[in-house]
Amino acid sequence: MTAPATPRSAMSGKAIVASQFDRAADLINLEGYMRRILMSPFREVQVEVPVRMDDGRIEVFTGYRIQHNGARGPCKGGIRYHPDADHDEVLGLAAIMTWKTALMDIPFGGAKGGVTVDPKKLSKLELERLTRRFTQRISIMLGPYRDIPAPDVNTNAQVMAWILDEYSSRHGYTPAAVTGKPVSLGGSLGREEATGRGVMYVMMEYARDFGVPLKGSRVVIQGFGNVGGHLARLVAAEAGAKVVAVSDVNGGIVNEQGLDVPALLAHGAARRPVSEFPGGQAITNAALWTIPCDWLVPAALGGVITREANARTVDCRVVVEGANEPTTPTADLILAERGIAVIPDFLANAGGVTVSYYEWSQNLQQYRWTHEQVNRELQATITKAYVGVRDLAKQRGVTFRTAAYAIALQRVAEAERLRGN
Ligand code: NAD
């Protein structure tokens, strides 16, 4: 099965996932009925969310919670607030969560939620009212053994604290009902940096296996938020890599000698764009993709590596998908033809959900792990997943993405069969 030659703009998140799904399902000869079960969501709700604005008006937003699959455990996935969040996007992301939790072999299924809203236009109080009302409307689906939300684009630990409060007001104090909480409300140490840290652990393994030593290597990162910022800090400080360029929504910055990442993080903490950092030369967002490097890490948005824009011209040895769905299927094929390896999103960026699992376990046990323990367990879990993918890719002569999908599909299909389907 070949991927459709459709640009991202004309292809929904659902269609992207479907084309990649088919390739992996063919590899493991998945039965037709099982494909149907695994492609369709288990349960989905759309809700209207009326919110009283500060000026007294009531504005009505639309929200979604989609549980893609719960055969292996409670559904798990973030909630995003974004003007483009719609049914298809949320469904595609919910499916990725199913494959991510299965690939990591953690006892969760996959879900995602979203509200179609531009949170930058809301005051903090409006955001709180929106969160509480959305939580009320979807609460019938939630619970520590049913469906556990987490932060995603434009939601954070504070939003999770409001969800926890709203849920607990009906069910009693239930910290395990949501992850990505503030540490003082039962959040896990190490959760905030977990996705970036997981990306680094996967890069370390790949570096060892494929002779792209991380120490002294050139790293370019799109996005300097939670994932990109922590990754930049960690690969420079703990792996000795040279972060030569990063970008944010306003533009990028390059320094051939390697950026001073702690200074750049301090600059960003003062809400200044990275392009105004004095320790490098400003570049446009488009120019970021042309910088020669060993590791290219999209860590901002979906659909940024495309046939039209940059798949034929990026100058790197490995693309590491820090963001969800940054590479279109057509671009994926072009990169493969060019001999550029791609470490897929649901392997590379699974550190966040893995530490969310540790957070949930700590809440259920009412016991706190140390930061060192969290990092140690994360490294063990993500490395084990990486090794499985690497070995299957080699054995079957397929890409890391197809191998990762095949492993995940196999695990979810087995759980479905054992449960009677
Ligand atoms: P974030 O909001 O903290 O940071 C996003 C960064 O991308 C910001 O620096 C922003 O300025 C930048 N950005 C936005 N538009 C850009 C553009 N056009 N060009 C260049 N940079 C741009 O988000 P995050 O939590 O770091 O998430 C980034 C990606 O990683 C998303 O795709 C998210 O779904 C995925 N992801 C995040 C986590 C997590 O734990 N945070 C886990 C798995 C996957």
PDB file of C-alpha atoms and ligand atoms in Angstrom, residues 80 93 97 100 112 151-155 191-192 194-196 222-229 247-251 274 285 288-289 298-302 304 321-326 345 349-353, ligand 1:
ATOM      1  CA  ARG A  80      -5.915  21.007  23.619  1.00  0.00           C
ATOM      2  CA  LEU A  93      -4.496  12.411  17.876  1.00  0.00           C
ATOM      3  CA  MET A  97      -2.310   7.886  21.832  1.00  0.00           C
ATOM      4  CA  LYS A 100       1.883   5.371  21.789  1.00  0.00           C
ATOM      5  CA  LYS A 112      -7.832  13.036  23.111  1.00  0.00           C
ATOM      6  CA  PRO A 151      -2.073  18.813  29.116  1.00  0.00           C
ATOM      7  CA  ASP A 152      -1.633  19.345  25.393  1.00  0.00           C
ATOM      8  CA  VAL A 153      -1.332  22.396  23.145  1.00  0.00           C
ATOM      9  CA  ASN A 154      -2.291  25.544  25.127  1.00  0.00           C
ATOM     10  CA  THR A 155      -3.229  23.685  28.301  1.00  0.00           C
ATOM     11  CA  ARG A 191       6.843  15.233  34.271  1.00  0.00           C
ATOM     12  CA  GLU A 192       7.457  18.670  32.806  1.00  0.00           C
ATOM     13  CA  ALA A 194       9.714  14.152  30.388  1.00  0.00           C
ATOM     14  CA  THR A 195       8.914  14.505  26.685  1.00  0.00           C
ATOM     15  CA  GLY A 196      12.183  16.300  25.878  1.00  0.00           C
ATOM     16  CA  GLN A 222      11.892  23.780  15.493  1.00  0.00           C
ATOM     17  CA  GLY A 223       9.960  24.999  18.546  1.00  0.00           C
ATOM     18  CA  PHE A 224      11.355  26.199  21.842  1.00  0.00           C
ATOM     19  CA  GLY A 225       8.461  25.377  24.154  1.00  0.00           C
ATOM     20  CA  ASN A 226       8.053  22.482  26.537  1.00  0.00           C
ATOM     21  CA  VAL A 227       9.468  19.809  24.219  1.00  0.00           C
ATOM     22  CA  GLY A 228      12.031  21.854  22.249  1.00  0.00           C
ATOM     23  CA  GLY A 229      13.274  23.889  25.228  1.00  0.00           C
ATOM     24  CA  SER A 247      13.070  28.633  16.347  1.00  0.00           C
ATOM     25  CA  ASP A 248       9.785  29.759  17.822  1.00  0.00           C
ATOM     26  CA  VAL A 249       6.653  31.131  16.217  1.00  0.00           C
ATOM     27  CA  ASN A 250       8.382  34.461  15.453  1.00  0.00           C
ATOM     28  CA  GLY A 251      11.568  33.180  13.802  1.00  0.00           C
ATOM     29  CA  VAL A 274      14.435  33.557  20.282  1.00  0.00           C
ATOM     30  CA  ASN A 285      11.344  30.141  10.123  1.00  0.00           C
ATOM     31  CA  LEU A 288      15.675  26.826   9.731  1.00  0.00           C
ATOM     32  CA  TRP A 289      15.019  23.843   7.454  1.00  0.00           C
ATOM     33  CA  PRO A 298      10.492  19.332  14.649  1.00  0.00           C
ATOM     34  CA  ALA A 299       9.057  20.111  18.100  1.00  0.00           C
ATOM     35  CA  ALA A 300       6.311  22.637  17.373  1.00  0.00           C
ATOM     36  CA  LEU A 301       3.489  21.775  14.980  1.00  0.00           C
ATOM     37  CA  GLY A 302       2.023  19.033  12.811  1.00  0.00           C
ATOM     38  CA  VAL A 304       5.698  20.955   8.801  1.00  0.00           C
ATOM     39  CA  GLU A 321       9.673  13.753  15.552  1.00  0.00           C
ATOM     40  CA  GLY A 322       9.299  15.665  18.821  1.00  0.00           C
ATOM     41  CA  ALA A 323       5.931  17.077  17.670  1.00  0.00           C
ATOM     42  CA  ASN A 324       2.924  14.936  16.762  1.00  0.00           C
ATOM     43  CA  GLU A 325       2.546  14.264  13.018  1.00  0.00           C
ATOM     44  CA  PRO A 326       5.184  16.756  11.814  1.00  0.00           C
ATOM     45  CA  ASP A 345       6.431  10.706  16.943  1.00  0.00           C
ATOM     46  CA  ASN A 349       7.790  11.886  22.068  1.00  0.00           C
ATOM     47  CA  ALA A 350       6.301   9.163  24.287  1.00  0.00           C
ATOM     48  CA  GLY A 351       8.235  10.308  27.368  1.00  0.00           C
ATOM     49  CA  GLY A 352       5.372  12.577  28.451  1.00  0.00           C
ATOM     50  CA  VAL A 353       2.690   9.919  28.552  1.00  0.00           C
TER      51      VAL A 353
HETATM   52  P1  NAD B   1       4.560  24.512  23.470  1.00  0.00           P
HETATM   53  O1  NAD B   1       3.354  25.313  23.229  1.00  0.00           O
HETATM   54  O2  NAD B   1       5.178  24.490  24.823  1.00  0.00           O
HETATM   55  O3  NAD B   1       5.727  24.995  22.463  1.00  0.00           O
HETATM   56  C1  NAD B   1       5.544  25.114  21.089  1.00  0.00           C
HETATM   57  C2  NAD B   1       6.716  25.890  20.499  1.00  0.00           C
HETATM   58  O4  NAD B   1       6.573  25.908  19.079  1.00  0.00           O
HETATM   59  C3  NAD B   1       6.782  27.342  20.943  1.00  0.00           C
HETATM   60  O5  NAD B   1       8.140  27.704  21.102  1.00  0.00           O
HETATM   61  C4  NAD B   1       6.176  28.090  19.754  1.00  0.00           C
HETATM   62  O6  NAD B   1       6.628  29.435  19.662  1.00  0.00           O
HETATM   63  C5  NAD B   1       6.716  27.240  18.630  1.00  0.00           C
HETATM   64  N1  NAD B   1       6.015  27.434  17.377  1.00  0.00           N
HETATM   65  C6  NAD B   1       4.681  27.563  17.149  1.00  0.00           C
HETATM   66  N2  NAD B   1       4.451  27.774  15.855  1.00  0.00           N
HETATM   67  C7  NAD B   1       5.654  27.788  15.238  1.00  0.00           C
HETATM   68  C8  NAD B   1       6.073  27.961  13.911  1.00  0.00           C
HETATM   69  N3  NAD B   1       5.196  28.213  12.936  1.00  0.00           N
HETATM   70  N4  NAD B   1       7.395  27.885  13.636  1.00  0.00           N
HETATM   71  C9  NAD B   1       8.289  27.664  14.600  1.00  0.00           C
HETATM   72  N5  NAD B   1       7.965  27.472  15.888  1.00  0.00           N
HETATM   73  C10 NAD B   1       6.651  27.541  16.193  1.00  0.00           C
HETATM   74  O7  NAD B   1       4.210  23.050  22.961  1.00  0.00           O
HETATM   75  P2  NAD B   1       4.926  21.673  23.364  1.00  0.00           P
HETATM   76  O8  NAD B   1       4.261  21.107  24.557  1.00  0.00           O
HETATM   77  O9  NAD B   1       6.408  21.851  23.352  1.00  0.00           O
HETATM   78  O10 NAD B   1       4.476  20.767  22.132  1.00  0.00           O
HETATM   79  C11 NAD B   1       5.123  20.820  20.874  1.00  0.00           C
HETATM   80  C12 NAD B   1       4.671  19.637  20.041  1.00  0.00           C
HETATM   81  O11 NAD B   1       5.008  18.423  20.721  1.00  0.00           O
HETATM   82  C13 NAD B   1       3.166  19.555  19.763  1.00  0.00           C
HETATM   83  O12 NAD B   1       3.011  18.960  18.483  1.00  0.00           O
HETATM   84  C14 NAD B   1       2.677  18.574  20.819  1.00  0.00           C
HETATM   85  O13 NAD B   1       1.481  17.917  20.420  1.00  0.00           O
HETATM   86  C15 NAD B   1       3.850  17.615  20.866  1.00  0.00           C
HETATM   87  N6  NAD B   1       3.943  16.855  22.110  1.00  0.00           N
HETATM   88  C16 NAD B   1       4.063  17.487  23.310  1.00  0.00           C
HETATM   89  C17 NAD B   1       4.177  16.738  24.472  1.00  0.00           C
HETATM   90  C18 NAD B   1       4.371  17.385  25.817  1.00  0.00           C
HETATM   91  O14 NAD B   1       4.517  16.659  26.818  1.00  0.00           O
HETATM   92  N7  NAD B   1       4.431  18.702  25.912  1.00  0.00           N
HETATM   93  C19 NAD B   1       4.124  15.339  24.410  1.00  0.00           C
HETATM   94  C20 NAD B   1       4.009  14.722  23.158  1.00  0.00           C
HETATM   95  C21 NAD B   1       3.908  15.499  22.025  1.00  0.00           C
END
